Amino acid sequence: MTGLLVVTAVPAEAEAIRAGLTDPTTTVLPVGVGPAVAAATTARLLVLAEAAGRPYQGVVSAGVAGGFTGRVAVGATVLGSASVAADLGAESPAGFIPVDELGMPADWLGGGTTLAADPGLLARLRAALPAATVGPVLTVSTVTGTAASTDALRRRHPDAVAEAMEGYGVAVAAAQANLPFAELRTVSNPIGPRDRDAWRMREALAALTTAAAALT
């Protein structure tokens, strides 16, 4: 029997999840960094599984993320209530315009720039991870690294709790396959001016191993 497909960006994240996984029907695979390769590779995996007669029952984008200071702590676990294409749009003198406000039909955008997590899958994850922070997770192609860009994101997405690079792409692939989707992240660093010394990757990967037991 095939269960969840859990996709990460890099092998280290996949290894951390496998170390804590308790469900043998869950498949964990790294698919690459960024929304484009994550979407394309996830879609290919879903098509291959369906063609083999072993379709997955749902898709989870998992890995480490940056967290908004004051909303989630470094080392904490985050469940995405939605995955948001935060930098897909246009600049203007008045500020950033999300692409779904530019007059394009929603079906051109894979359902819009905000894709909600599946309610049933999210509820199961919340029950298994009661200490997790729940809120929108932003997907960006360029990781935020200045105070100005951090403040701009905070203003545009006042409820967002974290930032990563693959969730929205994986969500689009899951939506195209009509499969439940959720996003699970652990926080390795605060979002803001780039400071590698402030990153706690080891702690975030350890938290990912602990959270992996929820992926059933």
PDB file of C-alpha atoms in Angstrom:
ATOM      1  CA  MET A   1       0.000   0.000   0.000  1.00  0.00           C
ATOM      2  CA  THR A   2       1.208   3.519  -0.807  1.00  0.00           C
ATOM      3  CA  GLY A   3       0.674   6.319   1.714  1.00  0.00           C
ATOM      4  CA  LEU A   4       1.982   9.864   1.753  1.00  0.00           C
ATOM      5  CA  LEU A   5       4.616  11.277  -0.562  1.00  0.00           C
ATOM      6  CA  VAL A   6       6.832  13.586   1.495  1.00  0.00           C
ATOM      7  CA  VAL A   7       9.139  15.776  -0.576  1.00  0.00           C
ATOM      8  CA  THR A   8      12.063  17.846   0.680  1.00  0.00           C
ATOM      9  CA  ALA A   9      14.468  20.176  -1.070  1.00  0.00           C
ATOM     10  CA  VAL A  10      17.742  18.480  -0.147  1.00  0.00           C
ATOM     11  CA  PRO A  11      18.902  15.024   0.980  1.00  0.00           C
ATOM     12  CA  ALA A  12      19.777  16.174   4.523  1.00  0.00           C
ATOM     13  CA  GLU A  13      16.128  17.050   5.136  1.00  0.00           C
ATOM     14  CA  ALA A  14      14.960  13.726   3.694  1.00  0.00           C
ATOM     15  CA  GLU A  15      17.421  11.829   5.887  1.00  0.00           C
ATOM     16  CA  ALA A  16      16.242  13.708   8.989  1.00  0.00           C
ATOM     17  CA  ILE A  17      12.631  12.762   8.258  1.00  0.00           C
ATOM     18  CA  ARG A  18      13.433   9.125   7.507  1.00  0.00           C
ATOM     19  CA  ALA A  19      15.245   8.907  10.860  1.00  0.00           C
ATOM     20  CA  GLY A  20      12.006   9.620  12.712  1.00  0.00           C
ATOM     21  CA  LEU A  21       9.504   7.994  10.379  1.00  0.00           C
ATOM     22  CA  THR A  22       7.294   5.255  11.818  1.00  0.00           C
ATOM     23  CA  ASP A  23       4.995   4.554   8.840  1.00  0.00           C
ATOM     24  CA  PRO A  24       6.559   2.217   6.228  1.00  0.00           C
ATOM     25  CA  THR A  25       4.014   3.309   3.603  1.00  0.00           C
ATOM     26  CA  THR A  26       5.316   6.899   3.625  1.00  0.00           C
ATOM     27  CA  THR A  27       7.812   7.751   0.874  1.00  0.00           C
ATOM     28  CA  VAL A  28      10.375  10.521   1.463  1.00  0.00           C
ATOM     29  CA  LEU A  29      12.319  11.972  -1.474  1.00  0.00           C
ATOM     30  CA  PRO A  30      14.399  15.118  -2.104  1.00  0.00           C
ATOM     31  CA  VAL A  31      13.185  16.952  -5.215  1.00  0.00           C
ATOM     32  CA  GLY A  32      15.458  20.001  -5.469  1.00  0.00           C
ATOM     33  CA  VAL A  33      15.606  23.624  -4.380  1.00  0.00           C
ATOM     34  CA  GLY A  34      13.064  26.209  -5.494  1.00  0.00           C
ATOM     35  CA  PRO A  35       9.415  26.124  -6.582  1.00  0.00           C
ATOM     36  CA  ALA A  36       9.980  25.249 -10.245  1.00  0.00           C
ATOM     37  CA  VAL A  37      12.066  22.086  -9.815  1.00  0.00           C
ATOM     38  CA  ALA A  38       9.996  21.060  -6.783  1.00  0.00           C
ATOM     39  CA  ALA A  39       6.754  21.324  -8.771  1.00  0.00           C
ATOM     40  CA  ALA A  40       8.129  19.530 -11.833  1.00  0.00           C
ATOM     41  CA  THR A  41       9.750  16.672  -9.920  1.00  0.00           C
ATOM     42  CA  THR A  42       6.764  16.183  -7.613  1.00  0.00           C
ATOM     43  CA  ALA A  43       4.408  16.079 -10.595  1.00  0.00           C
ATOM     44  CA  ARG A  44       6.611  13.462 -12.275  1.00  0.00           C
ATOM     45  CA  LEU A  45       6.673  11.308  -9.129  1.00  0.00           C
ATOM     46  CA  LEU A  46       2.883  11.468  -8.840  1.00  0.00           C
ATOM     47  CA  VAL A  47       2.365  10.530 -12.491  1.00  0.00           C
ATOM     48  CA  LEU A  48       4.808   7.617 -12.276  1.00  0.00           C
ATOM     49  CA  ALA A  49       3.135   6.280  -9.128  1.00  0.00           C
ATOM     50  CA  GLU A  50      -0.325   6.509 -10.688  1.00  0.00           C
ATOM     51  CA  ALA A  51       0.869   4.826 -13.887  1.00  0.00           C
ATOM     52  CA  ALA A  52       2.309   1.976 -11.803  1.00  0.00           C
ATOM     53  CA  GLY A  53      -1.028   1.468 -10.085  1.00  0.00           C
ATOM     54  CA  ARG A  54       0.327   2.670  -6.733  1.00  0.00           C
ATOM     55  CA  PRO A  55      -0.953   6.256  -6.412  1.00  0.00           C
ATOM     56  CA  TYR A  56      -0.026   8.267  -3.371  1.00  0.00           C
ATOM     57  CA  GLN A  57      -2.754   9.249  -0.912  1.00  0.00           C
ATOM     58  CA  GLY A  58      -1.442  12.753  -0.244  1.00  0.00           C
ATOM     59  CA  VAL A  59       1.584  15.042  -0.569  1.00  0.00           C
ATOM     60  CA  VAL A  60       3.559  16.905   2.108  1.00  0.00           C
ATOM     61  CA  SER A  61       6.237  19.499   1.432  1.00  0.00           C
ATOM     62  CA  ALA A  62       8.655  19.284   4.362  1.00  0.00           C
ATOM     63  CA  GLY A  63      11.981  20.710   5.435  1.00  0.00           C
ATOM     64  CA  VAL A  64      13.591  23.636   7.200  1.00  0.00           C
ATOM     65  CA  ALA A  65      12.497  27.251   6.905  1.00  0.00           C
ATOM     66  CA  GLY A  66      13.105  30.760   8.096  1.00  0.00           C
ATOM     67  CA  GLY A  67      10.691  31.995  10.748  1.00  0.00           C
ATOM     68  CA  PHE A  68       9.288  35.462  11.341  1.00  0.00           C
ATOM     69  CA  THR A  69      10.636  36.806  14.635  1.00  0.00           C
ATOM     70  CA  GLY A  70       7.870  37.200  17.183  1.00  0.00           C
ATOM     71  CA  ARG A  71       5.665  34.673  15.412  1.00  0.00           C
ATOM     72  CA  VAL A  72       7.705  31.473  15.651  1.00  0.00           C
ATOM     73  CA  ALA A  73      10.944  30.587  17.429  1.00  0.00           C
ATOM     74  CA  VAL A  74      14.066  29.017  15.960  1.00  0.00           C
ATOM     75  CA  GLY A  75      13.827  25.248  16.421  1.00  0.00           C
ATOM     76  CA  ALA A  76      10.023  25.298  16.424  1.00  0.00           C
ATOM     77  CA  THR A  77       7.748  23.283  14.149  1.00  0.00           C
ATOM     78  CA  VAL A  78       5.390  24.974  11.696  1.00  0.00           C
ATOM     79  CA  LEU A  79       2.340  23.642   9.873  1.00  0.00           C
ATOM     80  CA  GLY A  80       1.271  25.658   6.862  1.00  0.00           C
ATOM     81  CA  SER A  81      -2.393  26.608   6.817  1.00  0.00           C
ATOM     82  CA  ALA A  82      -1.646  27.702   3.259  1.00  0.00           C
ATOM     83  CA  SER A  83       1.314  27.891   0.906  1.00  0.00           C
ATOM     84  CA  VAL A  84       1.722  31.322  -0.677  1.00  0.00           C
ATOM     85  CA  ALA A  85       3.655  32.318  -3.808  1.00  0.00           C
ATOM     86  CA  ALA A  86       4.928  35.448  -2.080  1.00  0.00           C
ATOM     87  CA  ASP A  87       7.097  36.911  -4.847  1.00  0.00           C
ATOM     88  CA  LEU A  88       5.026  35.960  -7.905  1.00  0.00           C
ATOM     89  CA  GLY A  89       3.700  39.235  -9.297  1.00  0.00           C
ATOM     90  CA  ALA A  90       4.770  42.660 -10.481  1.00  0.00           C
ATOM     91  CA  GLU A  91       6.498  45.690  -9.052  1.00  0.00           C
ATOM     92  CA  SER A  92       4.797  49.059  -9.287  1.00  0.00           C
ATOM     93  CA  PRO A  93       5.386  52.579  -7.964  1.00  0.00           C
ATOM     94  CA  ALA A  94       2.730  51.804  -5.343  1.00  0.00           C
ATOM     95  CA  GLY A  95       4.433  48.580  -4.304  1.00  0.00           C
ATOM     96  CA  PHE A  96       4.260  44.860  -5.060  1.00  0.00           C
ATOM     97  CA  ILE A  97       1.175  43.525  -6.887  1.00  0.00           C
ATOM     98  CA  PRO A  98       0.426  39.776  -6.505  1.00  0.00           C
ATOM     99  CA  VAL A  99      -0.033  38.087  -9.863  1.00  0.00           C
ATOM    100  CA  ASP A 100      -3.629  37.104  -9.100  1.00  0.00           C
ATOM    101  CA  GLU A 101      -4.453  40.819  -8.829  1.00  0.00           C
ATOM    102  CA  LEU A 102      -3.216  41.486 -12.368  1.00  0.00           C
ATOM    103  CA  GLY A 103      -6.412  40.309 -14.046  1.00  0.00           C
ATOM    104  CA  MET A 104      -5.273  36.805 -14.966  1.00  0.00           C
ATOM    105  CA  PRO A 105      -7.762  33.911 -14.696  1.00  0.00           C
ATOM    106  CA  ALA A 106      -7.241  31.733 -11.645  1.00  0.00           C
ATOM    107  CA  ASP A 107      -6.743  28.606 -13.750  1.00  0.00           C
ATOM    108  CA  TRP A 108      -3.674  30.223 -15.326  1.00  0.00           C
ATOM    109  CA  LEU A 109      -2.183  30.326 -11.840  1.00  0.00           C
ATOM    110  CA  GLY A 110      -2.888  26.777 -10.707  1.00  0.00           C
ATOM    111  CA  GLY A 111      -5.687  28.005  -8.464  1.00  0.00           C
ATOM    112  CA  GLY A 112      -4.240  31.336  -7.325  1.00  0.00           C
ATOM    113  CA  THR A 113      -1.149  32.459  -5.432  1.00  0.00           C
ATOM    114  CA  THR A 114      -2.471  31.100  -2.118  1.00  0.00           C
ATOM    115  CA  LEU A 115      -3.207  27.382  -1.910  1.00  0.00           C
ATOM    116  CA  ALA A 116      -4.799  26.232   1.331  1.00  0.00           C
ATOM    117  CA  ALA A 117      -3.674  23.032   3.005  1.00  0.00           C
ATOM    118  CA  ASP A 118      -6.125  20.144   2.865  1.00  0.00           C
ATOM    119  CA  PRO A 119      -8.320  20.516   5.981  1.00  0.00           C
ATOM    120  CA  GLY A 120      -8.344  16.817   6.836  1.00  0.00           C
ATOM    121  CA  LEU A 121      -4.602  16.303   6.408  1.00  0.00           C
ATOM    122  CA  LEU A 122      -3.832  19.502   8.307  1.00  0.00           C
ATOM    123  CA  ALA A 123      -6.128  18.442  11.152  1.00  0.00           C
ATOM    124  CA  ARG A 124      -4.348  15.088  11.441  1.00  0.00           C
ATOM    125  CA  LEU A 125      -0.960  16.781  11.561  1.00  0.00           C
ATOM    126  CA  ARG A 126      -2.157  19.309  14.135  1.00  0.00           C
ATOM    127  CA  ALA A 127      -3.474  16.519  16.338  1.00  0.00           C
ATOM    128  CA  ALA A 128      -0.123  14.730  16.154  1.00  0.00           C
ATOM    129  CA  LEU A 129       1.900  17.941  16.627  1.00  0.00           C
ATOM    130  CA  PRO A 130      -0.094  20.021  19.129  1.00  0.00           C
ATOM    131  CA  ALA A 131       2.833  22.345  19.888  1.00  0.00           C
ATOM    132  CA  ALA A 132       3.308  23.320  16.234  1.00  0.00           C
ATOM    133  CA  THR A 133       2.641  26.880  15.105  1.00  0.00           C
ATOM    134  CA  VAL A 134       0.000  27.023  12.370  1.00  0.00           C
ATOM    135  CA  GLY A 135      -0.137  29.764   9.756  1.00  0.00           C
ATOM    136  CA  PRO A 136       0.630  30.617   6.135  1.00  0.00           C
ATOM    137  CA  VAL A 137       4.077  29.630   4.874  1.00  0.00           C
ATOM    138  CA  LEU A 138       5.518  31.856   2.149  1.00  0.00           C
ATOM    139  CA  THR A 139       7.265  30.381  -0.885  1.00  0.00           C
ATOM    140  CA  VAL A 140      10.002  32.590  -2.337  1.00  0.00           C
ATOM    141  CA  SER A 141      12.537  32.157  -5.115  1.00  0.00           C
ATOM    142  CA  THR A 142      14.955  34.528  -3.372  1.00  0.00           C
ATOM    143  CA  VAL A 143      15.406  34.033   0.353  1.00  0.00           C
ATOM    144  CA  THR A 144      14.786  37.226   2.327  1.00  0.00           C
ATOM    145  CA  GLY A 145      18.045  38.749   3.568  1.00  0.00           C
ATOM    146  CA  THR A 146      17.521  42.415   4.447  1.00  0.00           C
ATOM    147  CA  ALA A 147      15.500  44.339   6.997  1.00  0.00           C
ATOM    148  CA  ALA A 148      13.668  46.227   4.247  1.00  0.00           C
ATOM    149  CA  SER A 149      12.510  43.102   2.421  1.00  0.00           C
ATOM    150  CA  THR A 150      11.531  41.486   5.729  1.00  0.00           C
ATOM    151  CA  ASP A 151       9.390  44.485   6.648  1.00  0.00           C
ATOM    152  CA  ALA A 152       7.768  44.436   3.196  1.00  0.00           C
ATOM    153  CA  LEU A 153       6.857  40.765   3.560  1.00  0.00           C
ATOM    154  CA  ARG A 154       5.457  41.373   7.041  1.00  0.00           C
ATOM    155  CA  ARG A 155       3.204  44.124   5.705  1.00  0.00           C
ATOM    156  CA  ARG A 156       1.975  42.075   2.740  1.00  0.00           C
ATOM    157  CA  HIS A 157       1.514  38.872   4.756  1.00  0.00           C
ATOM    158  CA  PRO A 158       0.700  39.839   8.357  1.00  0.00           C
ATOM    159  CA  ASP A 159      -0.340  36.293   9.309  1.00  0.00           C
ATOM    160  CA  ALA A 160       2.599  34.429   7.730  1.00  0.00           C
ATOM    161  CA  VAL A 161       4.801  32.483  10.121  1.00  0.00           C
ATOM    162  CA  ALA A 162       7.639  31.176   7.940  1.00  0.00           C
ATOM    163  CA  GLU A 163       9.378  31.334   4.582  1.00  0.00           C
ATOM    164  CA  ALA A 164      10.730  28.502   2.414  1.00  0.00           C
ATOM    165  CA  MET A 165      11.357  27.851  -1.278  1.00  0.00           C
ATOM    166  CA  GLU A 166       9.290  24.852  -2.407  1.00  0.00           C
ATOM    167  CA  GLY A 167       5.868  24.640  -0.752  1.00  0.00           C
ATOM    168  CA  TYR A 168       3.768  26.475  -3.328  1.00  0.00           C
ATOM    169  CA  GLY A 169       5.310  24.526  -6.209  1.00  0.00           C
ATOM    170  CA  VAL A 170       4.589  21.208  -4.498  1.00  0.00           C
ATOM    171  CA  ALA A 171       1.069  22.407  -3.667  1.00  0.00           C
ATOM    172  CA  VAL A 172       0.395  23.129  -7.345  1.00  0.00           C
ATOM    173  CA  ALA A 173       1.573  19.636  -8.325  1.00  0.00           C
ATOM    174  CA  ALA A 174      -0.676  18.076  -5.672  1.00  0.00           C
ATOM    175  CA  ALA A 175      -3.653  20.193  -6.764  1.00  0.00           C
ATOM    176  CA  GLN A 176      -3.172  19.155 -10.388  1.00  0.00           C
ATOM    177  CA  ALA A 177      -3.239  15.519  -9.258  1.00  0.00           C
ATOM    178  CA  ASN A 178      -6.296  16.179  -7.053  1.00  0.00           C
ATOM    179  CA  LEU A 179      -4.444  15.016  -3.938  1.00  0.00           C
ATOM    180  CA  PRO A 180      -4.480  16.391  -0.375  1.00  0.00           C
ATOM    181  CA  PHE A 181      -1.528  18.662   0.404  1.00  0.00           C
ATOM    182  CA  ALA A 182       0.111  20.069   3.531  1.00  0.00           C
ATOM    183  CA  GLU A 183       3.384  21.807   4.405  1.00  0.00           C
ATOM    184  CA  LEU A 184       5.535  20.934   7.440  1.00  0.00           C
ATOM    185  CA  ARG A 185       8.569  23.010   8.377  1.00  0.00           C
ATOM    186  CA  THR A 186      11.001  23.404  11.242  1.00  0.00           C
ATOM    187  CA  VAL A 187      12.674  26.750  11.772  1.00  0.00           C
ATOM    188  CA  SER A 188      16.437  27.021  11.312  1.00  0.00           C
ATOM    189  CA  ASN A 189      16.825  30.815  11.359  1.00  0.00           C
ATOM    190  CA  PRO A 190      15.000  34.091  11.836  1.00  0.00           C
ATOM    191  CA  ILE A 191      13.923  35.890   8.671  1.00  0.00           C
ATOM    192  CA  GLY A 192      15.891  39.112   8.292  1.00  0.00           C
ATOM    193  CA  PRO A 193      19.401  40.353   7.493  1.00  0.00           C
ATOM    194  CA  ARG A 194      21.425  37.354   6.332  1.00  0.00           C
ATOM    195  CA  ASP A 195      23.530  36.011   9.213  1.00  0.00           C
ATOM    196  CA  ARG A 196      24.789  32.455   8.835  1.00  0.00           C
ATOM    197  CA  ASP A 197      26.038  32.482  12.430  1.00  0.00           C
ATOM    198  CA  ALA A 198      22.416  32.770  13.600  1.00  0.00           C
ATOM    199  CA  TRP A 199      21.322  29.643  11.720  1.00  0.00           C
ATOM    200  CA  ARG A 200      20.590  26.555  13.829  1.00  0.00           C
ATOM    201  CA  MET A 201      20.443  23.903  11.126  1.00  0.00           C
ATOM    202  CA  ARG A 202      21.311  21.003  13.444  1.00  0.00           C
ATOM    203  CA  GLU A 203      18.462  21.919  15.800  1.00  0.00           C
ATOM    204  CA  ALA A 204      16.015  22.329  12.916  1.00  0.00           C
ATOM    205  CA  LEU A 205      16.919  18.949  11.435  1.00  0.00           C
ATOM    206  CA  ALA A 206      16.551  17.321  14.864  1.00  0.00           C
ATOM    207  CA  ALA A 207      13.103  18.901  15.181  1.00  0.00           C
ATOM    208  CA  LEU A 208      12.276  17.545  11.728  1.00  0.00           C
ATOM    209  CA  THR A 209      13.160  14.034  12.895  1.00  0.00           C
ATOM    210  CA  THR A 210      10.876  14.436  15.908  1.00  0.00           C
ATOM    211  CA  ALA A 211       8.024  15.755  13.753  1.00  0.00           C
ATOM    212  CA  ALA A 212       8.383  12.916  11.248  1.00  0.00           C
ATOM    213  CA  ALA A 213       6.344  10.572  13.434  1.00  0.00           C
ATOM    214  CA  ALA A 214       3.274  12.611  12.452  1.00  0.00           C
ATOM    215  CA  LEU A 215       3.712  11.742   8.776  1.00  0.00           C
ATOM    216  CA  THR A 216       1.407   8.716   8.607  1.00  0.00           C
TER     217      THR A 216
END
